[in-house]
Coordinates of C-alpha atoms and ligand atoms in Angstrom, one line a residue:
X118 CA 27.2 -18.1 -4.3
X119 CA 24.8 -17.5 -6.7
X120 CA 21.2 -17.2 -6.6
X121 CA 17.8 -16.0 -7.3
X122 CA 15.1 -16.0 -5.5
X123 CA 12.4 -14.5 -7.3
X124 CA 10.8 -16.4 -10.4
X125 CA 7.9 -17.1 -11.5
X126 CA 6.3 -19.9 -14.0
X127 CA 2.4 -21.3 -15.8
X128 CA 0.3 -20.9 -12.6
X129 CA 0.4 -17.6 -12.7
X130 CA -1.1 -17.2 -16.2
X131 CA 1.5 -14.1 -17.6
X132 CA 4.6 -16.2 -17.1
X133 CA 6.1 -19.7 -19.6
X134 CA 7.2 -22.6 -18.6
X135 CA 7.1 -25.1 -15.3
X136 CA 9.0 -24.7 -12.3
X137 CA 11.6 -27.8 -13.5
X138 CA 12.2 -25.4 -16.5
X139 CA 13.6 -22.8 -14.0
X140 CA 15.6 -25.2 -12.3
X141 CA 16.6 -26.5 -15.1
X142 CA 17.7 -22.7 -16.2
X143 CA 19.4 -21.8 -12.6
X144 CA 21.8 -25.3 -12.6
X145 CA 22.6 -24.1 -16.2
X146 CA 23.8 -20.4 -15.1
X147 CA 25.7 -21.8 -12.3
X148 CA 23.4 -20.4 -9.6
X149 CA 24.1 -22.6 -6.1
X150 CA 19.9 -21.5 -5.1
X151 CA 17.0 -21.3 -6.8
X152 CA 14.0 -19.8 -4.7
X153 CA 10.8 -20.5 -6.6
X154 CA 7.8 -17.6 -5.5
X155 CA 5.1 -17.4 -7.9
X156 CA 2.7 -14.6 -7.4
X157 CA 0.0 -15.5 -4.3
X158 CA -3.3 -16.0 -4.8
X159 CA -6.1 -13.5 -4.1
X160 CA -7.0 -15.3 -0.5
X161 CA -9.6 -12.8 0.1
X162 CA -11.7 -13.1 -2.8
X163 CA -15.0 -14.9 -2.8
X164 CA -14.3 -16.3 -6.3
X165 CA -11.3 -19.4 -6.7
X166 CA -9.8 -17.5 -9.3
X167 CA -9.7 -13.7 -8.8
X168 CA -7.9 -12.7 -12.0
X169 CA -6.7 -15.3 -13.8
X170 CA -3.8 -14.2 -15.8
X171 CA -2.5 -12.2 -12.6
X172 CA -2.6 -14.8 -10.2
X173 CA -2.7 -19.0 -9.8
X174 CA -6.6 -20.0 -8.2
X175 CA -6.4 -20.3 -4.3
X176 CA -7.4 -24.0 -5.3
X177 CA -4.0 -24.3 -7.3
X178 CA -1.6 -23.1 -4.0
X179 CA -1.6 -26.7 -1.8
X180 CA -0.1 -28.4 -5.4
X181 CA 2.1 -25.6 -6.3
X182 CA 4.1 -26.1 -2.7
X183 CA 3.6 -29.7 -3.6
X184 CA 5.7 -29.5 -6.5
X185 CA 8.2 -27.3 -5.3
X186 CA 8.6 -29.3 -2.1
X187 CA 9.2 -33.0 -4.5
X188 CA 11.3 -30.6 -7.0
X189 CA 13.4 -29.9 -4.0
X190 CA 13.7 -33.7 -3.1
X191 CA 14.7 -34.5 -7.2
X192 CA 17.0 -32.3 -7.4
X193 CA 19.0 -32.4 -3.7
X194 CA 22.8 -32.5 -4.3
X195 CA 22.3 -30.8 -7.6
X196 CA 20.5 -27.5 -6.5
X197 CA 19.1 -26.2 -3.6
X198 CA 15.5 -25.8 -4.0
X199 CA 13.7 -22.8 -1.9
X200 CA 10.0 -22.8 -1.8
X201 CA 8.8 -19.3 -1.7
X202 CA 6.0 -16.9 -2.9
X203 CA 5.4 -13.8 -4.0
X204 CA 2.5 -12.2 -1.7
X205 CA 0.9 -9.4 -2.2
X206 CA 0.5 -7.0 0.8
X207 CA -3.7 -6.1 1.3
X208 CA -3.2 -4.0 4.6
X209 CA -6.5 -4.8 5.4
X210 CA -6.1 -8.5 5.0
X211 CA -2.8 -8.9 6.3
X212 CA -4.0 -11.6 9.1
X213 CA -5.9 -13.6 7.0
X214 CA -2.5 -14.1 4.2
X215 CA -0.7 -15.1 7.7
X216 CA -2.6 -17.8 8.7
X217 CA -2.4 -18.9 5.1
X218 CA 1.2 -19.2 5.1
X219 CA 1.4 -20.2 8.5
X220 CA 0.3 -24.0 7.1
X221 CA 3.1 -24.2 4.7
X222 CA 6.9 -24.7 5.0
X223 CA 7.9 -21.9 3.3
X224 CA 12.0 -21.1 3.5
X225 CA 10.9 -16.9 2.4
X226 CA 7.9 -15.0 1.6
X227 CA 8.0 -11.9 -0.5
X228 CA 5.8 -8.8 -0.2
X229 CA 4.9 -6.8 -2.7
X230 CA 3.3 -4.1 -2.8
X231 CA 1.0 -4.5 -6.3
X232 CA -2.2 -2.1 -5.8
X233 CA -2.0 1.6 -4.8
X234 CA -5.8 2.7 -3.8
X235 CA -7.4 0.0 -5.8
X236 CA -5.3 0.7 -9.1
X237 CA -2.1 -1.7 -10.2
X238 CA 1.5 -0.1 -9.9
X239 CA 2.0 -0.8 -13.3
X240 CA -1.2 0.9 -14.3
X241 CA -0.1 3.7 -17.1
X242 CA -3.3 5.0 -16.9
X243 CA -2.8 6.1 -13.3
X244 CA -0.4 9.2 -14.0
X245 CA -3.1 10.7 -17.2
X246 CA -4.7 12.7 -14.5
X247 CA -1.8 13.6 -11.8
X248 CA -0.3 16.5 -13.4
X249 CA 0.2 18.8 -10.3
X250 CA 3.4 17.9 -8.7
X251 CA 1.7 17.8 -4.7
X252 CA -0.4 15.3 -6.7
X253 CA 2.7 12.9 -7.6
X254 CA 4.1 13.1 -4.6
X255 CA 1.3 12.1 -3.0
X256 CA 0.6 9.1 -5.1
X257 CA 4.8 8.6 -4.6
X258 CA 4.1 8.6 -0.8
X259 CA 0.5 6.6 -0.7
X260 CA 2.5 4.1 -2.3
X261 CA 6.2 4.2 0.0
X262 CA 3.2 4.3 3.2
X263 CA 2.3 0.6 1.5
X264 CA 5.9 -0.4 2.0
X265 CA 6.0 1.0 5.4
X266 CA 3.3 -0.9 6.5
X267 CA 4.3 -3.8 4.6
X268 CA 7.8 -4.0 6.9
X269 CA 5.8 -3.2 10.4
X270 CA 3.4 -6.5 9.6
X271 CA 6.7 -8.3 9.8
X272 CA 5.0 -10.9 7.5
X273 CA 8.2 -10.8 4.7
X274 CA 11.1 -11.9 4.7
X275 CA 12.2 -10.0 1.7
X276 CA 10.6 -6.6 0.5
X277 CA 9.9 -6.8 -3.2
X278 CA 10.6 -4.3 -6.0
X279 CA 10.3 -1.4 -4.0
X280 CA 10.5 1.8 -6.0
X281 CA 8.3 -0.2 -8.8
X282 CA 5.5 2.2 -8.7
X283 CA 7.9 4.1 -11.4
X284 CA 8.0 1.3 -13.5
X285 CA 5.8 2.9 -16.2
X286 CA 6.6 6.6 -14.8
X287 CA 10.4 6.6 -14.5
X288 CA 10.2 10.7 -14.0
X289 CA 8.6 9.8 -10.5
X290 CA 12.6 9.8 -9.1
X291 CA 12.4 13.7 -9.0
X292 CA 10.0 14.3 -7.3
X293 CA 11.6 14.5 -3.8
X294 CA 9.7 13.4 -1.0
X295 CA 11.2 12.8 3.2
X296 CA 9.0 9.6 3.4
X297 CA 11.5 7.6 0.8
X298 CA 14.0 7.5 3.7
X299 CA 11.6 7.7 6.6
X300 CA 10.7 4.1 4.7
X301 CA 14.3 2.8 4.4
X302 CA 14.7 3.8 8.1
X303 CA 11.5 1.9 8.9
X304 CA 12.7 -1.0 7.1
X305 CA 16.5 -0.9 8.8
X306 CA 14.8 -1.0 11.6
X307 CA 12.2 -4.2 11.1
X308 CA 15.3 -5.8 10.2
X309 CA 13.9 -5.7 6.2
X310 CA 15.9 -7.1 3.9
X311 CA 15.0 -6.1 0.0
X312 CA 15.3 -7.2 -3.0
X313 CA 17.6 -5.7 -6.2
X314 CA 14.9 -6.9 -8.9
X315 CA 16.3 -7.0 -11.8
X316 CA 13.0 -6.6 -13.7
X317 CA 13.1 -3.1 -14.8
X318 CA 14.2 -3.6 -18.0
X319 CA 11.1 -4.5 -18.9
X320 CA 9.3 -1.4 -17.9
X321 CA 10.2 2.4 -18.9
X322 CA 12.6 2.9 -16.3
X323 CA 14.9 0.4 -17.5
X324 CA 17.6 -0.7 -15.1
X325 CA 16.4 -2.7 -11.4
X326 CA 14.6 -1.4 -8.5
X327 CA 15.3 0.0 -6.4
X328 CA 17.3 2.6 -8.2
X329 CA 21.1 3.1 -7.3
X330 CA 20.6 6.6 -5.9
X331 CA 18.0 4.6 -3.4
X332 CA 19.9 1.9 -2.8
X333 CA 22.8 4.3 -1.4
X334 CA 20.2 5.8 1.2
X335 CA 19.5 2.0 1.9
X336 CA 22.9 1.2 2.2
X337 CA 23.7 4.7 4.7
X338 CA 20.7 3.0 7.1
X339 CA 21.9 -0.3 7.3
X340 CA 19.2 -1.9 5.3
X341 CA 19.9 -5.6 4.0
X342 CA 19.6 -6.8 0.3
X343 CA 18.8 -9.9 -1.6
X344 CA 18.6 -10.6 -5.2
X345 CA 15.8 -11.6 -7.8
X346 CA 15.4 -11.9 -10.8
X347 CA 11.6 -11.5 -11.2
X348 CA 11.8 -14.2 -14.2
X349 CA 8.8 -15.1 -15.9
X350 CA 10.5 -16.4 -18.4
X351 CA 13.3 -19.4 -17.9
X352 CA 16.0 -17.7 -19.6
X353 CA 16.0 -14.7 -17.3
X354 CA 16.9 -17.2 -14.3
X355 CA 20.1 -15.0 -12.6
X356 CA 19.8 -12.1 -14.9
X357 CA 22.4 -9.5 -14.2
X358 CA 23.3 -10.9 -10.6
X359 CA 27.1 -10.3 -12.0
X360 CA 26.3 -6.6 -12.6
X361 CA 24.4 -6.6 -9.1
X362 CA 26.9 -7.8 -7.1
X363 CA 29.4 -5.5 -8.5
X364 CA 27.1 -2.5 -8.3
X365 CA 26.8 -3.1 -4.8
X366 CA 30.4 -3.9 -3.4
X367 CA 30.8 -0.6 -5.3
X368 CA 28.6 1.1 -3.1
X369 CA 29.4 -0.5 0.1
X370 CA 27.1 -3.4 0.8
X371 CA 29.3 -6.4 2.3
X372 CA 26.9 -9.3 1.9
X373 CA 23.5 -10.5 0.8
X374 CA 21.0 -13.0 1.6
X375 CA 18.9 -15.7 0.9
X376 CA 16.9 -17.8 3.1
X377 CA 16.4 -21.2 4.4
X378 CA 13.3 -21.9 6.6
X379 CA 12.9 -18.1 6.9
X380 CA 16.3 -17.4 8.8
X381 CA 18.8 -15.5 6.8
X382 CA 21.7 -16.8 5.5
X383 CA 24.7 -14.7 4.8
X384 CA 26.5 -15.3 1.3
X385 CA 29.9 -12.5 0.9
X386 CA 29.6 -10.1 -1.9
Ligands
ZN281 ZN1 4.3 -11.8 -13.2
ZN282 ZN1 6.0 -8.1 -8.3

């Protein structure tokens, strides 16, 4: 049973198409389940829309939820539509975010670290000032420490693109630190689920997040897995699902998961 839990649409300001377009693309692609998971608004900001072009306005959030729920009804029997959100993880605001999410009937919440020390993870300039090996490793450790905190918060059903920091710095994989394995252990201890996110091809690193090497370690520690294309255009829905499935089986995973009403649903690989 084919599923994809990570999709965006026009509300965030940098994706194309409506929610309906993604659902239609999913039906066309033979999916049984499609999760809608647009970027969370900046709930801690004073402004209604803190960063247009990155995330929807706070005032748009209720209508986002309503749209997904209405489409879920409309498409019942054709495809299962799930209500999700890709949430930012800001440790200093986690109680605020948790309180907002409790108000809505989410099927799942993806928790993603998008900022490290106030700088976006896909900001190329971050690497310009980091020449020394120890500085690069420290940056990597800061990022994975945030991922650990996101797992420990237990706010999220799925952790999003957990090694995306290498997006515009592919050589980051060669800077080794025990913090990566430590992070996978923490995720396993918190019964965390990570997504295999196939949007890496749009960045310099190519391929998927996390890397195959990290997936092997994740399997070793007993971390559970899910799937997300991170589509920002409808044509990418379910992108590389079959390839990911084959790779996961090769590595030794036996199942993967989607979420319904915040409960994991196991799908055999
Ligand atoms: Zn996006
Ligand atoms: Zn993301």
